[in-house]
Every structure is written in C-alpha cells, then in structure tokens.
Amino acid sequence: MSQAANTTNPGSSFSAALLRTVAIVALAGAATGETSSTTIEAFADETRLVPQDETALAPLNASSLQFQVVPASLRVRYRLEGADKTWQERSGTMMFVVRFIDKEGNRILHHDFAAKHATPGWSGSDAPFAFVSRKETLRVPESAEYLSVAVSSSGPVSAVGVIAIRGITIRSLPNADRPERWLMREALGPDSRPIRWNKAGSRPTMGSLIHPDGQRDSPPTLLIVDDDPEAHADIASGHYELPALRPGEQLEVEWQEAYSVGLGGPFELDYERLPAADYRFLVEELTIDGIPTGRTSALVVDVPGVFWKKWWFWLGCLAAVGSLVVLWARALVRRRIRRQLRHARLLSDERLRIARDLHDDLGTRLSHISLVGANAEAVTADPESQAAFRQIRELTGELVGALSESVWMLNPRNSDLESLINYLCRLVSELCRLAGIRCRIDDAGLEHNHPISHEFRHNFSLAVKETVNNALRHAEASEILIKIRIDRGNFSVSISDDGVGIREDAESPPGDPGGSGLESVRQRMQSIGGRCGISNLDPRGLRVVLTAPVLMREG
C-alpha cells in the first residue's frame, strides 16, 4: 500500500542549505565540462544525411529517420517539430530503497521505490524544493534480522539529476500479539538520536547529508546530485543502527521526496514512417536539475513524399477515373442507342414488308373476290343469289378498306404528324360519307412537321375512328365538326356533333360516363400519355377532345 501528498519545505535556512549544495555541484560540473554546442547528425535508413544550407534532404521512400545526438550538457530535451507535440526528455531512474538483512549481514530482500522524471511542482535549485510524501507497508521476511534504508542513483548508472529524501519514519504496526514500536523517526533513531549514514557507490562524493542550521543532531535530508553519467552514489543507514526486526511483523515506511532525473551521455532516436514534410529537430540544453537554459541546437530535415502520396496525384487519378466513367457511360449509351436504332430499323423494314405483302397479295385477292361477286350479281337472275353476291361484294369492300387502314398503319413512311393528319381527314370524310352525315374539318395546318411513333399513330387514329363511329351510331346527329390543332407540343383533335349528347338514362360501361365505348378511347389515349375530355354542348350535342404529346417516342 502506498500514499503520496505534496508538502513544502518549512525551514528557510534548510532550503538555503539544499540550494547551496545543488548550486556548488552544478557549478563544479560546468567548470570541468566543455562549452561546445550540441552535435546532431541525421540518418535515413542508416545512411548519413549531409546537410546543405542547414537542411538535410532524406531520400525518397525512406522508411525511418534517425538522429544521433552528442549533447554539450549533461541533460537535454528534444523535440521534432511536425511529429512531437511537446518537448521530450529521456528519463533515468533513482530510487529510495528498503533492505532486509539477516544476522550474518547479508541482504536477503530489498524494495526499490523508483523516482523518474520530476516530482510535481519541481522548479529547480533556484527555488525551495516541493517535497512529496509517500507511505508504504512492508512485511518482514522470516529470516530478516535487521533493516537498512538508502537513497541511490544507480538505476541505471547513466542517470543524472537531483534526488532529496527526508523525514524517513518507520514503525511496526500493532496487532493482537505485538504493540506498536518505532524503528526510525525523521531519519533518526527511535529515541531521536542521530544514526550513522554511509556513503557508497562508484562516486560517493555526489551524496551528502543536509542538516537544518548545520546541527548534526537534527533530522538530516539525504541529497544526491549525480552529475556523472558513468558513476553513481548511495547513502544508506548502517546495518545495525536500527532495532532488530521480528519476523512477520508489518512495517509502515513514510518519507518525503523531491527529485528531477534524466539520462546523460549521447543518444539515438528513431522515427518510423514519417509523412512527407519539412521537419525541424531541436535539442535544448538543461541544467543538472532539469531547468531549460535556452541554448538550443537545430537541424532541418526535408522528407520528400512519393508522387502517389501527393494531393495532385490523387486529384489527377480522380479526374482520370471520372473521365473514364464518363467515356464508358457515353459508349454504353451510344451502344444502346445504336442497338435501339438497329432494332427500330429492322422493325420498320419488317412492317414495310408486311404492308407490301398485304397490299400486293391479300389486297389483290380481295379485289378479285369483289369483281367476281359483282360479275356474278350481274349475270344471275335469281333475286336471292343476287342479294348473296351483293353482300359478298360489300363485305369484301369493307375488308379492302380495313386492309388499307392496316397497311397505312404498318407503313413506316407515315411516321410523321402530317401523314397522320391527312389520314384522319380522309378517314373521317369517308365515314361521314358512308353514313350520309355532313362533315366539316377545320385544320389549322402545320408550321413544322414532327416525327411520331407507331404506337402514337395507331392509338390516336383508332381513338378518332372509335369516337366518330360512336357519334354516327348513337348521337342521332346531322353534322360532325372536326378541329385539328397543335399547341406547345400537344396534338389535339376535337370531335363535335349536334346530336342528343349524353343522356341520363343511357347505359354506360364502368368508368365511362359518356357510354358508347368511350372507355376504350380513354385507355388508348392514356397508353400514349394523352387524355380524353368529354363535355355536352348547349343547346344540344357532344364534344370529345383527344389530346396527346407529339414528341413521344418508342421505348
């Protein structure tokens, strides 16, 4: 179990003694050290980069960037601008140690409590130390007889910096069999008398004991200022200075610590897979207690990017892909159009062939039947035979007329609006002539001819024919008026009569209020995107308006 809390130094004279010790050691290190600047070398995949105009250019496709640093001071911090967000410092380790010793003086177990980086609130030797309180609970091993505590800069040897430990207190926790007892109070013996502290290590002079007001019997602070990256120092209590231990008892160890620890000596850094950019590697010198001095060395490294990582490359790729997609889409559309045109041409040719065959073969045969019937009617004297031959001639004439209409429908040369208008005029005139009803046609004429589809011709002409037949059969009209107009891309034919109009007692098919087959007319107009309007005229008569967009094409 451990606990920690921040405390400040209560004694100004004690703080002054600590500051003087750190300052003397720091000045001694500065006096013996060299004043040359920090040396920085850059490598790309282990190949040294030679700076030109203070900038080193890394080769294309380098997988890693290394920096070798020989610092001019014991401690430095570094930062690669463009990659590191904050300053970085390599951290060493110093420690507070609790050692258990058997009766022969051998160390059988030790607990190391590491000190890395710096304690919170650390501001260097120019200000009073901000100590942090810690508490740990330890169990005494079975074979342990004695206890020793120490502060050490030995982990690792290259660690440099400052560590101060004070207020070391150790007590045995009470239980049902043992009362509480003190082994150490404020780094003094249980009776508050001074104990012996031993300096050791490869350079023990880096360690010192600081007594407030210089009094040797006052609680000491254990201080190590390690300014040698190749040596370390220890300060430890004597093996037999503290009371003997009891196996299995619980010890509560408390102390206060303040430290700033780094690593000294040359070092190497490796950055993997840096994106293309200009980087600036900075190294700033620090004092032995970790305070920046403001002396900075820098090296600029240009990491070029491969062309396929450049924004313009991907923009070009996007444009190329977009162009290919557009070209592919255009080719696909053109192919589909060519296929449709070829299909329409084949269909048109087939319709033309069928129309010719019907006209040349079936039409000729029907005409021949009509002539035979007329001749038979003329030469026979039997009235019944004459009536039969007359009926055959009339039916044959009707078939010839229907055949002519079908041939006109199939003929692709009639796929324009002018041909349709001419056909409708002939159709309505012939129907009215056969019915003996007067017919008037109002055709405004065309400014521009328009191509139309076969479905448009077929459905519109049949709708007009069905409407006129309805008027001739059911309207009891004496006159029919046809108005043909084209307005804003819509072709319309108005069919008016002076008959009885829509009678309320007339039977109507479902959905056809006008009756007389007008529902089929609506369906034909809807199939070509048109509409059928029906209205009564005043004082009598009926008007049917058929309208459809002219520019419809075959699917």
Coordinates of C-alpha atoms in Angstrom, one line a residue, residues 73-419:
S73 CA 25.4 19.4 -21.3
L74 CA 24.6 16.5 -19.0
R75 CA 20.9 16.8 -19.6
V76 CA 19.0 17.9 -22.7
R77 CA 15.5 17.8 -24.0
Y78 CA 14.4 17.3 -27.6
R79 CA 11.6 17.8 -30.0
L80 CA 10.9 17.0 -33.7
E81 CA 8.6 19.8 -34.8
G82 CA 5.9 18.3 -37.0
A83 CA 5.9 15.0 -35.2
D84 CA 6.3 15.7 -31.4
K85 CA 3.6 17.8 -29.8
T86 CA 5.7 18.6 -26.7
W87 CA 9.3 18.5 -25.5
Q88 CA 10.6 15.1 -24.7
E89 CA 13.4 14.1 -22.2
R90 CA 15.0 10.7 -21.7
S91 CA 14.3 9.7 -18.1
G92 CA 16.7 7.8 -15.9
T93 CA 15.8 6.2 -12.5
M94 CA 16.9 7.0 -9.0
M95 CA 15.4 5.3 -6.0
F96 CA 14.6 5.0 -2.3
V97 CA 15.5 1.5 -1.1
V98 CA 14.4 -0.6 1.9
R99 CA 16.8 -3.5 2.5
F100 CA 16.2 -6.6 4.8
I101 CA 19.4 -8.1 6.3
D102 CA 20.0 -11.5 8.0
K103 CA 22.1 -11.9 11.1
E104 CA 25.3 -12.5 9.1
G105 CA 24.8 -9.1 7.4
N106 CA 23.7 -10.5 4.0
R107 CA 21.0 -8.7 2.1
I108 CA 18.1 -11.2 1.6
L109 CA 15.4 -8.8 0.2
H110 CA 15.1 -5.2 -0.9
H111 CA 12.2 -3.0 -2.1
D112 CA 13.0 -0.3 -4.7
F113 CA 10.8 2.7 -4.9
A114 CA 11.6 4.4 -8.3
A115 CA 11.9 8.1 -8.9
K116 CA 11.5 9.1 -12.6
H117 CA 11.2 12.4 -14.4
A118 CA 10.4 15.0 -11.7
T119 CA 8.1 15.5 -8.8
P120 CA 5.0 17.7 -9.2
G121 CA 5.9 21.4 -8.6
W122 CA 9.6 20.9 -9.3
S123 CA 11.2 24.2 -10.2
G124 CA 14.9 23.5 -9.9
S125 CA 17.6 24.6 -7.4
D126 CA 16.7 28.3 -7.7
A127 CA 13.6 27.8 -5.6
P128 CA 12.7 25.7 -2.5
F129 CA 12.0 22.1 -3.2
A130 CA 8.4 20.9 -3.2
F131 CA 8.5 17.5 -1.4
V132 CA 6.0 14.8 -2.0
S133 CA 5.0 12.5 0.9
R134 CA 4.9 8.7 0.3
K135 CA 3.8 5.8 2.5
E136 CA 4.4 2.1 2.0
T137 CA 3.5 -1.0 4.1
L138 CA 6.0 -3.9 4.0
R139 CA 6.1 -7.4 5.6
V140 CA 9.3 -8.5 7.3
P141 CA 10.7 -11.8 5.8
E142 CA 11.2 -14.8 8.1
S143 CA 15.0 -14.8 8.1
A144 CA 15.4 -11.0 8.4
E145 CA 17.1 -9.6 11.5
Y146 CA 17.9 -6.0 10.6
L147 CA 16.8 -3.2 8.4
S148 CA 18.6 -0.6 6.3
V149 CA 17.3 2.3 4.2
A150 CA 19.1 4.0 1.3
V151 CA 18.8 6.5 -1.5
S152 CA 20.7 5.6 -4.7
S153 CA 21.3 6.9 -8.2
S154 CA 22.4 3.5 -9.6
G155 CA 19.4 2.6 -11.8
P156 CA 20.8 3.0 -14.4
V157 CA 24.3 4.3 -14.0
S158 CA 23.8 6.9 -16.7
A159 CA 21.1 8.6 -14.7
V160 CA 21.8 12.2 -13.8
G161 CA 19.9 14.7 -11.7
V162 CA 18.9 15.5 -8.2
I163 CA 17.1 13.5 -5.6
A164 CA 16.4 14.5 -2.0
I165 CA 14.8 12.3 0.7
R166 CA 13.8 13.5 4.2
G167 CA 11.5 12.6 7.1
I168 CA 12.1 8.9 6.9
T169 CA 9.9 7.2 9.6
I170 CA 9.5 3.5 10.2
R171 CA 7.2 1.9 12.7
S172 CA 5.9 -1.6 13.4
L173 CA 2.2 -1.7 13.2
P174 CA 0.4 -3.1 16.3
N175 CA -1.6 -6.3 16.4
A176 CA -3.1 -8.6 19.0
D177 CA 0.3 -10.0 20.0
R178 CA 2.6 -7.0 19.5
P179 CA 2.3 -3.4 20.5
E180 CA 3.4 -0.5 18.2
R181 CA 7.1 0.3 18.2
W182 CA 9.3 2.8 16.4
L183 CA 12.4 1.8 14.4
M184 CA 13.2 5.3 12.9
R185 CA 11.9 8.8 13.4
E186 CA 12.6 11.6 10.9
A187 CA 15.8 9.8 9.7
L188 CA 16.9 9.5 13.4
G189 CA 16.9 6.5 15.7
P190 CA 13.7 5.5 17.6
D191 CA 15.0 7.6 20.6
S192 CA 15.6 10.6 18.2
R193 CA 19.3 10.2 18.4
P194 CA 21.4 10.5 15.2
I195 CA 22.3 7.3 13.4
R196 CA 25.3 6.5 11.1
W197 CA 24.8 7.1 7.4
N198 CA 27.3 5.6 5.0
K199 CA 28.2 6.9 1.5
A200 CA 29.0 4.4 -1.2
G201 CA 28.9 3.9 -4.9
S202 CA 31.4 4.5 -7.7
R203 CA 31.5 8.2 -6.8
P204 CA 30.2 8.6 -3.2
T205 CA 31.1 12.3 -3.1
M206 CA 28.0 13.1 -5.1
G207 CA 25.9 12.3 -2.0
S208 CA 25.6 14.5 1.1
L209 CA 23.6 14.9 4.3
I210 CA 22.0 18.3 4.9
H211 CA 21.2 19.3 8.5
P212 CA 19.0 22.3 9.2
D213 CA 21.1 25.2 10.7
G214 CA 24.1 22.9 10.5
Q215 CA 23.2 21.0 13.7
R216 CA 24.5 17.4 13.4
D217 CA 21.8 16.0 15.8
S218 CA 18.9 17.4 13.7
P219 CA 16.9 15.2 11.3
P220 CA 19.0 15.1 8.0
T221 CA 18.0 15.2 4.4
L222 CA 19.7 12.7 2.1
L223 CA 20.7 14.5 -1.1
I224 CA 22.4 13.1 -4.2
V225 CA 23.4 15.4 -7.1
D226 CA 24.5 13.0 -9.8
D227 CA 26.4 14.9 -12.5
D228 CA 28.4 11.9 -13.8
P229 CA 26.7 9.7 -16.4
E230 CA 29.3 7.0 -15.7
A231 CA 29.1 6.8 -11.9
H232 CA 26.5 6.6 -9.1
A233 CA 26.2 7.4 -5.4
D234 CA 24.5 5.7 -2.5
I235 CA 23.6 6.9 1.0
A236 CA 22.5 4.1 3.3
S237 CA 21.9 3.7 7.1
G238 CA 24.2 1.2 8.8
H239 CA 23.1 -2.4 9.0
Y240 CA 22.9 -2.5 12.8
E241 CA 21.8 1.1 13.5
L242 CA 18.1 0.3 13.9
P243 CA 16.4 -2.1 16.3
A244 CA 16.3 -5.8 15.4
L245 CA 13.3 -7.0 13.5
R246 CA 10.6 -9.6 14.3
P247 CA 9.8 -12.0 11.5
G248 CA 6.3 -11.5 10.1
E249 CA 5.6 -8.1 11.5
Q250 CA 4.2 -5.3 9.4
L251 CA 6.2 -2.2 8.8
E252 CA 4.9 1.2 7.8
V253 CA 7.5 3.3 6.0
E254 CA 7.0 7.0 5.4
W255 CA 9.2 9.5 3.7
Q256 CA 9.2 12.8 1.7
E257 CA 10.9 13.0 -1.7
A258 CA 11.8 15.7 -4.3
Y259 CA 13.7 14.8 -7.5
S260 CA 14.4 15.6 -11.1
V261 CA 16.0 12.7 -13.0
G262 CA 17.2 12.4 -16.6
L263 CA 19.8 10.5 -18.6
G264 CA 23.2 11.7 -19.6
G265 CA 25.5 11.0 -22.5
P266 CA 25.0 10.6 -26.3
F267 CA 21.8 9.0 -27.5
E268 CA 19.9 8.0 -30.7
L269 CA 16.3 8.5 -31.7
D270 CA 14.4 6.7 -34.4
Y271 CA 11.2 8.0 -36.1
E272 CA 9.4 5.5 -38.3
R273 CA 7.3 6.2 -41.4
L274 CA 7.2 10.0 -41.2
P275 CA 4.8 11.6 -43.7
A276 CA 6.3 13.9 -46.3
A277 CA 7.1 17.3 -44.8
D278 CA 9.9 19.6 -43.6
Y279 CA 10.9 18.7 -40.0
R280 CA 13.0 20.7 -37.5
F281 CA 14.8 18.7 -34.9
L282 CA 15.5 20.8 -31.8
V283 CA 17.8 19.9 -28.8
E284 CA 17.8 22.3 -25.8
E285 CA 20.3 22.1 -23.0
L286 CA 19.1 21.7 -19.4
T287 CA 20.8 22.3 -16.0
I288 CA 21.6 19.3 -13.8
D289 CA 18.3 19.9 -12.1
G290 CA 16.3 19.9 -15.3
I291 CA 15.7 23.6 -16.0
P292 CA 16.0 24.8 -19.6
T293 CA 18.9 27.1 -20.3
G294 CA 17.6 28.5 -23.6
R295 CA 20.7 27.2 -25.6
T296 CA 19.2 25.3 -28.5
S297 CA 20.7 23.4 -31.4
A298 CA 18.6 22.6 -34.5
L299 CA 18.7 20.6 -37.7
V300 CA 16.1 20.8 -40.5
V301 CA 15.3 17.6 -42.4
D302 CA 13.2 17.5 -45.6
V303 CA 11.3 14.2 -46.0
P304 CA 10.1 14.1 -49.7
G305 CA 6.9 12.3 -50.5
V306 CA 6.4 9.8 -53.2
F307 CA 4.3 11.0 -56.1
W308 CA 1.4 8.7 -55.3
K309 CA 1.0 10.4 -51.9
K310 CA 0.8 13.9 -53.4
W311 CA -2.6 15.6 -53.5
W312 CA -2.3 16.5 -57.1
F313 CA -1.7 12.8 -58.0
W314 CA -4.9 11.7 -56.4
L315 CA -6.7 14.7 -57.9
G316 CA -5.4 13.6 -61.3
C317 CA -6.4 10.0 -60.6
L318 CA -9.9 11.1 -59.6
A319 CA -10.2 13.2 -62.8
A320 CA -8.9 10.3 -64.9
V321 CA -11.4 7.8 -63.3
G322 CA -14.2 10.3 -63.7
S323 CA -13.3 10.8 -67.4
L324 CA -13.2 7.0 -67.9
V325 CA -16.5 6.6 -66.2
V326 CA -18.0 9.4 -68.5
L327 CA -16.5 7.8 -71.6
W328 CA -17.7 4.4 -70.6
A329 CA -21.2 5.7 -69.9
R330 CA -21.3 7.6 -73.2
A331 CA -20.1 4.5 -75.0
L332 CA -22.7 2.4 -73.2
V333 CA -25.4 4.9 -74.1
R334 CA -24.3 5.1 -77.7
R335 CA -24.2 1.3 -77.9
R336 CA -27.7 1.2 -76.5
I337 CA -28.9 3.9 -78.9
R338 CA -27.3 2.1 -81.9
R339 CA -29.0 -1.2 -80.8
Q340 CA -32.3 0.5 -80.4
L341 CA -31.9 2.2 -83.8
R342 CA -31.0 -1.0 -85.4
H343 CA -34.0 -2.7 -83.8
A344 CA -36.3 0.1 -84.9
R345 CA -34.9 -0.1 -88.4
L346 CA -35.4 -3.8 -88.5
L347 CA -38.9 -3.4 -87.1
S348 CA -39.6 -0.7 -89.7
D349 CA -38.3 -2.8 -92.5
E350 CA -40.4 -5.7 -91.3
R351 CA -43.5 -3.6 -91.1
L352 CA -42.9 -2.2 -94.6
R353 CA -42.5 -5.8 -95.9
I354 CA -45.7 -6.9 -94.2
A355 CA -47.6 -3.8 -95.6
R356 CA -46.4 -4.5 -99.1
D357 CA -47.3 -8.2 -98.8
L358 CA -50.7 -7.4 -97.5
H359 CA -51.3 -4.8 -100.2
D360 CA -49.9 -6.8 -103.1
D361 CA -51.2 -10.3 -102.1
L362 CA -54.2 -10.0 -99.8
G363 CA -55.4 -6.8 -101.3
T364 CA -55.3 -8.2 -104.9
R365 CA -57.2 -11.3 -103.8
L366 CA -59.9 -9.3 -102.1
S367 CA -60.3 -7.1 -105.1
H368 CA -60.5 -10.2 -107.3
I369 CA -63.3 -11.6 -105.0
S370 CA -65.1 -8.3 -105.2
L371 CA -65.0 -8.3 -109.0
V372 CA -66.2 -11.9 -109.2
G373 CA -69.1 -11.2 -106.8
A374 CA -70.1 -8.1 -108.9
N375 CA -69.9 -10.1 -112.1
A376 CA -72.0 -13.0 -110.6
E377 CA -74.6 -10.5 -109.3
A378 CA -74.9 -9.1 -112.8
V379 CA -75.3 -12.3 -114.7
T380 CA -77.7 -14.2 -112.3
A381 CA -81.4 -13.8 -112.4
D382 CA -82.2 -15.2 -109.0
P383 CA -83.0 -12.4 -106.5
E384 CA -81.7 -14.4 -103.5
S385 CA -78.4 -15.1 -105.3
Q386 CA -78.1 -11.5 -106.3
A387 CA -78.6 -10.5 -102.6
A388 CA -75.9 -13.0 -101.5
F389 CA -73.4 -11.8 -104.1
R390 CA -74.2 -8.2 -103.2
Q391 CA -73.4 -9.0 -99.5
I392 CA -70.2 -10.7 -100.5
R393 CA -69.2 -7.6 -102.6
E394 CA -70.0 -5.2 -99.7
L395 CA -68.1 -7.3 -97.1
T396 CA -65.2 -7.6 -99.5
G397 CA -65.2 -3.8 -99.9
E398 CA -65.2 -3.3 -96.1
L399 CA -62.3 -5.8 -95.9
V400 CA -60.4 -3.9 -98.5
G401 CA -60.9 -0.6 -96.6
A402 CA -59.8 -2.2 -93.3
L403 CA -56.8 -3.7 -95.1
S404 CA -55.9 -0.3 -96.4
E405 CA -56.0 1.2 -92.9
S406 CA -53.8 -1.6 -91.6
V407 CA -51.3 -1.1 -94.5
W408 CA -51.2 2.6 -93.7
M409 CA -50.6 1.8 -90.0
L410 CA -47.7 -0.5 -90.8
N411 CA -46.0 1.7 -93.3
P412 CA -43.1 3.4 -91.6
R413 CA -43.1 6.2 -94.2
N414 CA -46.2 7.5 -92.4
S415 CA -44.4 8.1 -89.1
D416 CA -44.9 11.9 -89.1
L417 CA -47.7 14.2 -88.0
E418 CA -48.6 15.5 -91.4
S419 CA -49.3 12.0 -92.7

